[in-house]
PDB file of C-alpha atoms and ligand atoms in Angstrom:
ATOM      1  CA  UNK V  23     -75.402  -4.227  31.906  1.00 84.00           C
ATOM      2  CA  UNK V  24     -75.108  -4.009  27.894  1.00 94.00           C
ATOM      3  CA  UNK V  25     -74.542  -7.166  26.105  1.00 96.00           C
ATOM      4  CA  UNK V  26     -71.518  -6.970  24.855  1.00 98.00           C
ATOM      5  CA  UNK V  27     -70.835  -7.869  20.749  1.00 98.00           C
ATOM      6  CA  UNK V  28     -67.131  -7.576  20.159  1.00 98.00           C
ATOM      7  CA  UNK V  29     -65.096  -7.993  16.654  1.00 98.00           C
ATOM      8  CA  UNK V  30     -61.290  -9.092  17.004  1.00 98.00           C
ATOM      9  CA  UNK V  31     -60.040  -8.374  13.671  1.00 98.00           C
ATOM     10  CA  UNK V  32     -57.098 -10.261  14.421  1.00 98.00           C
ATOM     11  CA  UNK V  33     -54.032  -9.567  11.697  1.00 98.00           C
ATOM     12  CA  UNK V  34     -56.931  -8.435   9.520  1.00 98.00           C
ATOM     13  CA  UNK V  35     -57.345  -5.382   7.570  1.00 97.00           C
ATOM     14  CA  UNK V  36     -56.575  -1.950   6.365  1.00 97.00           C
ATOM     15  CA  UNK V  37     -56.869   1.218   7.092  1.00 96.00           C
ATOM     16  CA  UNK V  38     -59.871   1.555   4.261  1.00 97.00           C
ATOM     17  CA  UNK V  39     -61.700  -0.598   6.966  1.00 98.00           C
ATOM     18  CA  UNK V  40     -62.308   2.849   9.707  1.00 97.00           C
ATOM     19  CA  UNK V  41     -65.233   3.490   7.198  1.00 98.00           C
ATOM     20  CA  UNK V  42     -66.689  -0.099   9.401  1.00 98.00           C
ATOM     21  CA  UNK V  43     -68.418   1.802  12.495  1.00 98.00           C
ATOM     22  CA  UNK V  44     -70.380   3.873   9.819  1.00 98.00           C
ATOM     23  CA  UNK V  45     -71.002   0.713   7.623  1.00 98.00           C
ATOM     24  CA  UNK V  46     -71.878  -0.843  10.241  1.00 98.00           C
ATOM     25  CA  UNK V  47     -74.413   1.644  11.978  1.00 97.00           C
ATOM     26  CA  UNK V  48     -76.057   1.714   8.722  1.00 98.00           C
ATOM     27  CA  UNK V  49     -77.073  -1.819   9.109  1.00 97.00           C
ATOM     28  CA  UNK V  50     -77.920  -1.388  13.124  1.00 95.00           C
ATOM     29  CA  UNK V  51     -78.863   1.960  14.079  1.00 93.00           C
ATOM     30  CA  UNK V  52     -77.207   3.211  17.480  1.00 92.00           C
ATOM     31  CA  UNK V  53     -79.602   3.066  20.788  1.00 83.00           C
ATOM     32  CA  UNK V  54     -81.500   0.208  18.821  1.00 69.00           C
ATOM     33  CA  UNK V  55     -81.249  -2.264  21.618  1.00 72.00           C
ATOM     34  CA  UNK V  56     -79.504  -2.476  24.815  1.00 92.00           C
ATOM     35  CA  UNK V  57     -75.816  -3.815  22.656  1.00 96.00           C
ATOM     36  CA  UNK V  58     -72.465  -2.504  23.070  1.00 97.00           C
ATOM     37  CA  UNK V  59     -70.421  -3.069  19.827  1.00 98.00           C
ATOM     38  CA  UNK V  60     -66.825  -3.532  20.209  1.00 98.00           C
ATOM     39  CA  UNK V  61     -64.343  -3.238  17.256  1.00 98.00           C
ATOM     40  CA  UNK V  62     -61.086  -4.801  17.907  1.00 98.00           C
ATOM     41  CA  UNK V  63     -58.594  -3.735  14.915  1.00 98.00           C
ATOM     42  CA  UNK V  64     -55.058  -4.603  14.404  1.00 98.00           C
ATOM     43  CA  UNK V  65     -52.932  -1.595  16.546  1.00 98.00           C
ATOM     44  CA  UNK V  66     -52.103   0.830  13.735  1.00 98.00           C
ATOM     45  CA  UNK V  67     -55.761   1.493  13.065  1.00 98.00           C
ATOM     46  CA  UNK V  68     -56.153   2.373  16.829  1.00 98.00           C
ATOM     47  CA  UNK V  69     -56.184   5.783  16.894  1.00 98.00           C
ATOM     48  CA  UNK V  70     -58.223   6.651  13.784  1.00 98.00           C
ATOM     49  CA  UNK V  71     -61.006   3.452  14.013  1.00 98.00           C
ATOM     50  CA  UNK V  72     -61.651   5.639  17.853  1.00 98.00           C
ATOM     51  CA  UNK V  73     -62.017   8.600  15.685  1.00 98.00           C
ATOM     52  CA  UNK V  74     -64.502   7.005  13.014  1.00 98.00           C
ATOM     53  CA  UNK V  75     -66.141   5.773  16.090  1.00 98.00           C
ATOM     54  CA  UNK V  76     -67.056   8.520  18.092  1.00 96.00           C
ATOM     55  CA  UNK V  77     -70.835   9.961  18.078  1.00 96.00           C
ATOM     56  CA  UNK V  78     -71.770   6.691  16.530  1.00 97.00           C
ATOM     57  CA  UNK V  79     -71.546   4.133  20.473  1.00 97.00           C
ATOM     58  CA  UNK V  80     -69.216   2.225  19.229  1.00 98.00           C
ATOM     59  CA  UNK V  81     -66.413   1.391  21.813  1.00 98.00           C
ATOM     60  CA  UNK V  82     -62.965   0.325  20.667  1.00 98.00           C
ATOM     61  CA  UNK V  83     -60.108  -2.135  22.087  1.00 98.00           C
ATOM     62  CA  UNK V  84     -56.638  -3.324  21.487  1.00 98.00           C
ATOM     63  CA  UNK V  85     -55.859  -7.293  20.793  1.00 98.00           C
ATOM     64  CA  UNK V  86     -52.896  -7.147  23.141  1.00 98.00           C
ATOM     65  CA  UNK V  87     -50.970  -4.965  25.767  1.00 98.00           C
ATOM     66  CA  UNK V  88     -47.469  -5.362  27.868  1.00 98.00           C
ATOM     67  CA  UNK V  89     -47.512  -5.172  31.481  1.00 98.00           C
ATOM     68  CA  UNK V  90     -44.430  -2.714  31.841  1.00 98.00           C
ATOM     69  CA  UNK V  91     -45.083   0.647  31.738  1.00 97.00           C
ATOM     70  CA  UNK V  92     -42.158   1.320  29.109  1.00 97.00           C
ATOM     71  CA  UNK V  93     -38.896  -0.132  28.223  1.00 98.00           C
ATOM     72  CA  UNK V  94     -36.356  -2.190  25.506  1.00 98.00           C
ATOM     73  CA  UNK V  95     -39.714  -4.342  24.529  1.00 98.00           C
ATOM     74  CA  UNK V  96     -39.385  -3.856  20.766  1.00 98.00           C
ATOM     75  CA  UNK V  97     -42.758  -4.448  18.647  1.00 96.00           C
ATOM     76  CA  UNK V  98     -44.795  -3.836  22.475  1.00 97.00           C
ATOM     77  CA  UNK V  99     -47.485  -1.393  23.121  1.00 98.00           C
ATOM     78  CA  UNK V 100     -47.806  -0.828  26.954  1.00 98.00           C
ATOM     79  CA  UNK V 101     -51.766  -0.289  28.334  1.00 98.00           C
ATOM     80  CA  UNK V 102     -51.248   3.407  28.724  1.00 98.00           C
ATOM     81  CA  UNK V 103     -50.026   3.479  24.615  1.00 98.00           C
ATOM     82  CA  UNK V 104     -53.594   1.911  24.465  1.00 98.00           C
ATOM     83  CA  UNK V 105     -55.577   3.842  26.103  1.00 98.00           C
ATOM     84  CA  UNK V 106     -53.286   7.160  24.245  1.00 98.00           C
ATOM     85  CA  UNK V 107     -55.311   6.249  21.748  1.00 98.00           C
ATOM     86  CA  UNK V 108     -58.910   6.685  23.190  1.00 98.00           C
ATOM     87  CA  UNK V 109     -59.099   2.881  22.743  1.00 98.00           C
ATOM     88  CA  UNK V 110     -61.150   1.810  26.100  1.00 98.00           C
ATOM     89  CA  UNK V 111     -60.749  -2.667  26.060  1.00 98.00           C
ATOM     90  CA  UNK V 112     -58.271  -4.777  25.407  1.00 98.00           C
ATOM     91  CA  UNK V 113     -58.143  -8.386  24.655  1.00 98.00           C
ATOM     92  CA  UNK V 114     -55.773 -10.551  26.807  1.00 98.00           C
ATOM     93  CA  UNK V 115     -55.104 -13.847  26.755  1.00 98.00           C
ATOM     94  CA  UNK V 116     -56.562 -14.838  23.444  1.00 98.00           C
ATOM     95  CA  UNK V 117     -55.748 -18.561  22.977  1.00 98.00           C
ATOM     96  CA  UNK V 118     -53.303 -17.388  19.789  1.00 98.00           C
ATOM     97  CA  UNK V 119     -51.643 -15.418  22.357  1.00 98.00           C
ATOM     98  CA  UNK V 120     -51.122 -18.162  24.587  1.00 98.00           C
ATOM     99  CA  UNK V 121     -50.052 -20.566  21.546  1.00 97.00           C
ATOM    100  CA  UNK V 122     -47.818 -18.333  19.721  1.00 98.00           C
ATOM    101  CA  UNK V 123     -46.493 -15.485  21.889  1.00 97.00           C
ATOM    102  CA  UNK V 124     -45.911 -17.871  25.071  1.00 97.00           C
ATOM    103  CA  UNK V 125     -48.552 -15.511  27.394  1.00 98.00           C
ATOM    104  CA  UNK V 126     -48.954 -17.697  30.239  1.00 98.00           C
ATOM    105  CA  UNK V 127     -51.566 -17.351  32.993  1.00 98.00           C
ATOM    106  CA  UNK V 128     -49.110 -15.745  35.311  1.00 98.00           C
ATOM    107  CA  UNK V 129     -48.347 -12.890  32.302  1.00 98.00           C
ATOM    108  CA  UNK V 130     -51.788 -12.069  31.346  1.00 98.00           C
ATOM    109  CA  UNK V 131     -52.816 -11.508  35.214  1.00 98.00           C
ATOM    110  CA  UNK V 132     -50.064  -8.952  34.780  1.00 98.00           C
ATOM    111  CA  UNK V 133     -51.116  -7.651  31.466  1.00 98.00           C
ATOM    112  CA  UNK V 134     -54.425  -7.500  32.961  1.00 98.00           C
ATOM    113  CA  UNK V 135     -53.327  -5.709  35.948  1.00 98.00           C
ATOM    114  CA  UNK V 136     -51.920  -3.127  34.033  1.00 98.00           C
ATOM    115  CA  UNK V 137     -54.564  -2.509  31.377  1.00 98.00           C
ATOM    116  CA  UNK V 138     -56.966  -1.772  34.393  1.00 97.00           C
ATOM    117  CA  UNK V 139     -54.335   0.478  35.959  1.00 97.00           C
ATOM    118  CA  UNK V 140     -54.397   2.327  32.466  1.00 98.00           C
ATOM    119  CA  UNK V 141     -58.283   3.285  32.828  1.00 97.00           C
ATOM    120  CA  UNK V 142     -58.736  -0.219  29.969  1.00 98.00           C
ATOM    121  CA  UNK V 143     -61.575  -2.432  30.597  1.00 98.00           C
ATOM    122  CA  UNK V 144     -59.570  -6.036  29.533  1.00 98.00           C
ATOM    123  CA  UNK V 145     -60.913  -9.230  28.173  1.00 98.00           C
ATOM    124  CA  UNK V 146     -59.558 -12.232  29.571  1.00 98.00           C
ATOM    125  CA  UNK V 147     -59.745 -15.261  27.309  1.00 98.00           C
ATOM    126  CA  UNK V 148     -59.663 -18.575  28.638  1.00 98.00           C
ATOM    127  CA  UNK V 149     -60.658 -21.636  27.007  1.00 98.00           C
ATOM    128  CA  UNK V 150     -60.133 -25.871  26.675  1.00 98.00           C
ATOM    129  CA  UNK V 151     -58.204 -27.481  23.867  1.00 98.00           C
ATOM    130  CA  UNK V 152     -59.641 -30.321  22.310  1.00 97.00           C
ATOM    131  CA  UNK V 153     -57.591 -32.799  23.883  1.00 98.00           C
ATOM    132  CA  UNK V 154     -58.241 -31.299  26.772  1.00 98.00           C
ATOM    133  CA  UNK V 155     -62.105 -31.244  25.924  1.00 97.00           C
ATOM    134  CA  UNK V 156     -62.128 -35.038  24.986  1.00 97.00           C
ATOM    135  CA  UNK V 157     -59.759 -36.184  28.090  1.00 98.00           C
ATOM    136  CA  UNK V 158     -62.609 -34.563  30.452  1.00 97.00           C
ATOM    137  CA  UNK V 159     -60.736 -31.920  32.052  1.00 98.00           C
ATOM    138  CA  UNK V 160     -62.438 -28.844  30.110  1.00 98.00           C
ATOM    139  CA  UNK V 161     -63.934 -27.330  33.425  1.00 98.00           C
ATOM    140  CA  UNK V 162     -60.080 -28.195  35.361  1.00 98.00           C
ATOM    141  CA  UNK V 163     -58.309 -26.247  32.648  1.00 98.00           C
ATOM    142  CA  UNK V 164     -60.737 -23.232  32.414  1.00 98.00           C
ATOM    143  CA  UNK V 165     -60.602 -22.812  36.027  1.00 98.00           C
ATOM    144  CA  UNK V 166     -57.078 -22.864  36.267  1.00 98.00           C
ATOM    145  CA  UNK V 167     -56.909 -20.421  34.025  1.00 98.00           C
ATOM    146  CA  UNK V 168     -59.168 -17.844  35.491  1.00 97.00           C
ATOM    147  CA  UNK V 169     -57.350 -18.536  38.686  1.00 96.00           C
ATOM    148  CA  UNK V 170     -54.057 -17.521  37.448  1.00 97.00           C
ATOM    149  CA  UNK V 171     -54.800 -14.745  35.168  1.00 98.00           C
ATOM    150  CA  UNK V 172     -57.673 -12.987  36.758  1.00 96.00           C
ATOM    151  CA  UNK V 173     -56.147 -10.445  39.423  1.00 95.00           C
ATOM    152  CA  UNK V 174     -56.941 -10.135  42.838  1.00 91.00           C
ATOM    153  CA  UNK V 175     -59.336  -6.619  42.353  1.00 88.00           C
ATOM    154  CA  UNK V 176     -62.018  -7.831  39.706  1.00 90.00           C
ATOM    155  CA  UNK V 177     -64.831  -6.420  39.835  1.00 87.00           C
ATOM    156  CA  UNK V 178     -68.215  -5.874  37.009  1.00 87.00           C
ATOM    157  CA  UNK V 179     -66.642  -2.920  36.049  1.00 88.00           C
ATOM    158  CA  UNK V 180     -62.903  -3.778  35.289  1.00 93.00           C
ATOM    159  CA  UNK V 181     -62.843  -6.873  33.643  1.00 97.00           C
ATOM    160  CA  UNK V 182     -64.883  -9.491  31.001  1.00 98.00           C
ATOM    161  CA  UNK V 183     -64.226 -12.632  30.761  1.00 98.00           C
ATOM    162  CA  UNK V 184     -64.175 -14.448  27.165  1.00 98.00           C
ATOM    163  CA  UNK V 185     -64.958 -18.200  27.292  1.00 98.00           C
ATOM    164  CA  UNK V 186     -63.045 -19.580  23.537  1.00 98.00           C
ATOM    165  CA  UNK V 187     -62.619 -22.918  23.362  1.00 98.00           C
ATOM    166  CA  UNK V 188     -59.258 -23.419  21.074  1.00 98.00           C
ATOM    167  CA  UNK V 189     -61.111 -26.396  19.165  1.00 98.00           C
ATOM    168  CA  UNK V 190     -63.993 -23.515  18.709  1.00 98.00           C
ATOM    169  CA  UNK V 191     -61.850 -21.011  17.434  1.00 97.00           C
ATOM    170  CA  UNK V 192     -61.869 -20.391  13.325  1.00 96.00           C
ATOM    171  CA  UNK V 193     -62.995 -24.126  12.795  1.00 97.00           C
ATOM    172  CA  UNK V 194     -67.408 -23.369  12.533  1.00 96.00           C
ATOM    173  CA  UNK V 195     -67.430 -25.919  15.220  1.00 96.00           C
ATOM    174  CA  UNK V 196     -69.084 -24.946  18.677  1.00 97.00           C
ATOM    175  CA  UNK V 197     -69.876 -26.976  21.752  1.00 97.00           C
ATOM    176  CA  UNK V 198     -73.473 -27.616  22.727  1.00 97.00           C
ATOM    177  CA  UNK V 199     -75.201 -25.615  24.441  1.00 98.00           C
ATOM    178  CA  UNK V 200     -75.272 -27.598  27.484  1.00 98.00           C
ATOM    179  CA  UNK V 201     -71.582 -27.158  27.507  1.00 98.00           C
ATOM    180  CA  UNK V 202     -71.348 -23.857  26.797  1.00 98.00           C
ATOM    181  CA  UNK V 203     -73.578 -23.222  30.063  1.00 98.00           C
ATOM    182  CA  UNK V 204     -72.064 -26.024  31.949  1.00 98.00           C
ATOM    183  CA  UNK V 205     -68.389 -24.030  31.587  1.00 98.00           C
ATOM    184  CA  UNK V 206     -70.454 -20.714  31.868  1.00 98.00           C
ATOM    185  CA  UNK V 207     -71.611 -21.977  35.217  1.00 97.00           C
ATOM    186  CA  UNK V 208     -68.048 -23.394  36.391  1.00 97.00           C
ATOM    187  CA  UNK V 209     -66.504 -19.928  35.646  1.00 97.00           C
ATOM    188  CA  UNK V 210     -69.398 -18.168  37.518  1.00 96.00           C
ATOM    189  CA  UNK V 211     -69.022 -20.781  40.720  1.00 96.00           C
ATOM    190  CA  UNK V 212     -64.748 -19.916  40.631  1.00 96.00           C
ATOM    191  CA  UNK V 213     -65.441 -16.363  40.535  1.00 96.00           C
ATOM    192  CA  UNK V 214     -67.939 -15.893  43.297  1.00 95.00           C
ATOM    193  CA  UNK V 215     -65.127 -18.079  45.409  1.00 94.00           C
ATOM    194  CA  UNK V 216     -62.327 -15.633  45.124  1.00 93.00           C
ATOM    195  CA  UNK V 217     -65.077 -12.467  44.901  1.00 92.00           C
ATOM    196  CA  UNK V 218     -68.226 -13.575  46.034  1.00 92.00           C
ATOM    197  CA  UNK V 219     -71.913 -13.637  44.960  1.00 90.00           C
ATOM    198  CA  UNK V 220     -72.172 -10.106  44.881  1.00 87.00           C
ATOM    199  CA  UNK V 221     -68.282  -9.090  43.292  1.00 87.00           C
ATOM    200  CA  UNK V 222     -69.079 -12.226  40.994  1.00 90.00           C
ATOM    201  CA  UNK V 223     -72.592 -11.317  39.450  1.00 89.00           C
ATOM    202  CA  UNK V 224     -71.656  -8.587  37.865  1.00 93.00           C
ATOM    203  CA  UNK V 225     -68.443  -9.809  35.980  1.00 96.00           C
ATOM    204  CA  UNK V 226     -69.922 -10.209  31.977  1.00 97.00           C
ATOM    205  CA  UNK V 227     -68.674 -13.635  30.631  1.00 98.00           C
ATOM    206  CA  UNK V 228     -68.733 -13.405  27.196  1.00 98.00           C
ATOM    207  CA  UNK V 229     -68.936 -16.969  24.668  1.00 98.00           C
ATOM    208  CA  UNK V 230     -66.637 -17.279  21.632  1.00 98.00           C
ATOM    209  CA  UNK V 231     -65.882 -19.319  19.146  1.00 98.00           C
ATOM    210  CA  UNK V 232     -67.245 -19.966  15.853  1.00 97.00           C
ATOM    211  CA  UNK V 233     -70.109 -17.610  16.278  1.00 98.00           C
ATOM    212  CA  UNK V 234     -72.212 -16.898  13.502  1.00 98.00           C
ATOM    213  CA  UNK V 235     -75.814 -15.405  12.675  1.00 98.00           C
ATOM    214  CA  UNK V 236     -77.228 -18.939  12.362  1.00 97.00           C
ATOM    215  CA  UNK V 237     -75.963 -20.070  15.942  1.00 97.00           C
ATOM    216  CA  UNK V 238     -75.969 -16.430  17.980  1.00 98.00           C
ATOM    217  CA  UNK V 239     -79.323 -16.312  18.964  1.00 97.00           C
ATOM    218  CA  UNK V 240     -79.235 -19.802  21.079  1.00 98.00           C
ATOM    219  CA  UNK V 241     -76.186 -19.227  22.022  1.00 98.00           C
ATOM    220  CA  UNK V 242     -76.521 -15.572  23.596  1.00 98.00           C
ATOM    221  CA  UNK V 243     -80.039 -16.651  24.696  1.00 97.00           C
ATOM    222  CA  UNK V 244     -78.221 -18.346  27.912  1.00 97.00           C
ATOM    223  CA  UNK V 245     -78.432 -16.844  31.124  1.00 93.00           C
ATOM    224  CA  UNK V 246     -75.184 -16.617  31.668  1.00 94.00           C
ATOM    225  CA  UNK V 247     -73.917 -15.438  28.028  1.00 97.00           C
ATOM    226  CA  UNK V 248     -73.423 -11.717  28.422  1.00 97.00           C
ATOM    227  CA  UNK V 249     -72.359 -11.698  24.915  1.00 98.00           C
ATOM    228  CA  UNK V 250     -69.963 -12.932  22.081  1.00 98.00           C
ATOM    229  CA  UNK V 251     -66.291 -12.351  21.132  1.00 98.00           C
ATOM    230  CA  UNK V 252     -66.548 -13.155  17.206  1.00 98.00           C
ATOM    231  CA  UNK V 253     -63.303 -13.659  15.310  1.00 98.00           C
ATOM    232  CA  UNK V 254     -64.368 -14.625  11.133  1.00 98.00           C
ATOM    233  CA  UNK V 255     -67.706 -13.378  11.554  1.00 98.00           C
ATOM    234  CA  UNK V 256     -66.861  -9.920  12.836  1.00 98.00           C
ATOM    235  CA  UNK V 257     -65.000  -8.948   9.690  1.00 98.00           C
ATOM    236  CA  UNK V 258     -68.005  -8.303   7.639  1.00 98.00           C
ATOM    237  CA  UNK V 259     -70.730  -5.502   9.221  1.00 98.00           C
ATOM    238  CA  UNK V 260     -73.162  -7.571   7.500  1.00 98.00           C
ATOM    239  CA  UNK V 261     -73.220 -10.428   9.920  1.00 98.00           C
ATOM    240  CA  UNK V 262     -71.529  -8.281  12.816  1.00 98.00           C
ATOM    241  CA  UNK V 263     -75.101  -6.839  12.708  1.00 98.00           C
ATOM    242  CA  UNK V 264     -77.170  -9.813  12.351  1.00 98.00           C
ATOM    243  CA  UNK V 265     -75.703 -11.358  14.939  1.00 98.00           C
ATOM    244  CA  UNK V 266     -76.499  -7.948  17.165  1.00 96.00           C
ATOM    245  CA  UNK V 267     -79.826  -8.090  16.046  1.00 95.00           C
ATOM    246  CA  UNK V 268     -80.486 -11.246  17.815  1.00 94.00           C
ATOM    247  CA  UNK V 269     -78.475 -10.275  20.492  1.00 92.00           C
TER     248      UNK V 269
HETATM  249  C1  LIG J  28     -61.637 -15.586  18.148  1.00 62.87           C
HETATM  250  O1  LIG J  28     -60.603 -15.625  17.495  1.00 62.87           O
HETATM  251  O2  LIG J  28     -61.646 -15.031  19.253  1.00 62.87           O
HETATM  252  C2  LIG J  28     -62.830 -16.205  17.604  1.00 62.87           C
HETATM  253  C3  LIG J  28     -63.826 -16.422  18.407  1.00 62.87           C
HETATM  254  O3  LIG J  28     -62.800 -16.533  16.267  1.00 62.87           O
HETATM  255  P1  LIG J  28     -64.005 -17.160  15.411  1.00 62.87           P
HETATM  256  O4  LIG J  28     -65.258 -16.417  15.734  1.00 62.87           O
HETATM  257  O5  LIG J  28     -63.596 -16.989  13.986  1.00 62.87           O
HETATM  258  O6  LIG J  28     -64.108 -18.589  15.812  1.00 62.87           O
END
């Protein structure tokens, strides 16, 4: 299993920015280390940042999918538009998504059902607020979560899971590393008691929130980190690939 680095670009960008994979495989050379690089653009730079990408092992997802296959859902892409584009993740779930859009647990399990049916490996995001943090119910909420929107067929090979605390998110604050493999460990324990120790250990949780190149190394040094979703820090190549360097 690749550790996986992966950029969400957010609302971020133009389409001057599918000259990134290049840029960016200037700074990291391809087959380097045992990294997968994910770029994550906004959607209208799907199709061509798969394009820029190709020959240089750089995978590419979506931020976002709908669970209907098609239909009156204006400003939607559905998971097989997605994957029409050669794009192979998708993030789902992303605490902005929850907080602004209204997806609730119950919607991304469906969004998440349908982005596997559409060949898409998601990304579920799940994650404490800070009230929630400082009231003591951070491992509660996060397991909630993963009941509700992780479907009943996960397995290693269709699915990540992306632990963001909100309070992380955009702010340079992190949790300790204690916490961050205390939750870690939570999320492992609920997942091998819906899919067992075997269907469980091979399910990559990623860690995000406020990652940089100063804090990446501890951070993806835990045994349970299989990698980093990285919001401000994934914009530039320059620390995209220091922080895949000690990866
Ligand atoms: C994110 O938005 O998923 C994220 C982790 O952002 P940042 O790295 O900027 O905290």
């Amino acid at each position: 299993m690749r550790t996986l680095i992966a950029a969400n670009w957010k609302m971020h960008g133009d389409l001057s920015w599918i000259q990134k994979p290049s840029e960016f495989r200037a700074l990291f050379p391809a087959g380097k280390d045992n990294i997968e690089i994910l770029l994550c653009p906004p959607a209208h730079m799907l199709e061509a940042m798969v394009g820029a990408s190709t020959g240089l092992d750089i995978s590419v997802g979506a931020q976002n999918c709908h669970d209907e296959s098609s239909g009156a859902y204006t400003g939607e892409l559905s998971a097989d538009m997605v994957a029409e584009t050669g794009a192979t993740y998708v993030i789902l779930g992303h605490s902005e998504r929850r907080a602004i859009f209204g997806d609730t647990d119950n919607w991304v399990a469906a969004k998440t059902s349908a982005a596997q049916k559409a060949g898409l490996r998601p990304i579920v995001c799940v994650g404490e607020s800070r009230a929630e943090r400082e009231a003591g119910q951070a491992e509660e909420v996060v397991g909630a979560q993963i009941d509700g929107s992780i479907p009943a067929d996960a397995r290693g090979d269709n699915i990540v899971i992306a632990y963001e605390p909100v309070w992380a998110i955009g702010t340079g604050l992190t949790p300790t590393i204690e916490d961050i493999a205390t939750i870690h460990d939570h999320i492992r324990g609920c997942l091998t008691a819906r899919f067992g120790v075997k269907g469980a250990d091979k399910i990559q949780i990623l860690y995000g929130g406020s990652v940089n190149p100063e804090n990446a190394q501890e951070i993806l040094a835990l045994k349970d980190v299989a990698g980093a979703l990285i919001g401000g820090a994934g914009l530039e190549m320059k620390s995209l690939a220091a922080i895949a360097a000690l990866a």
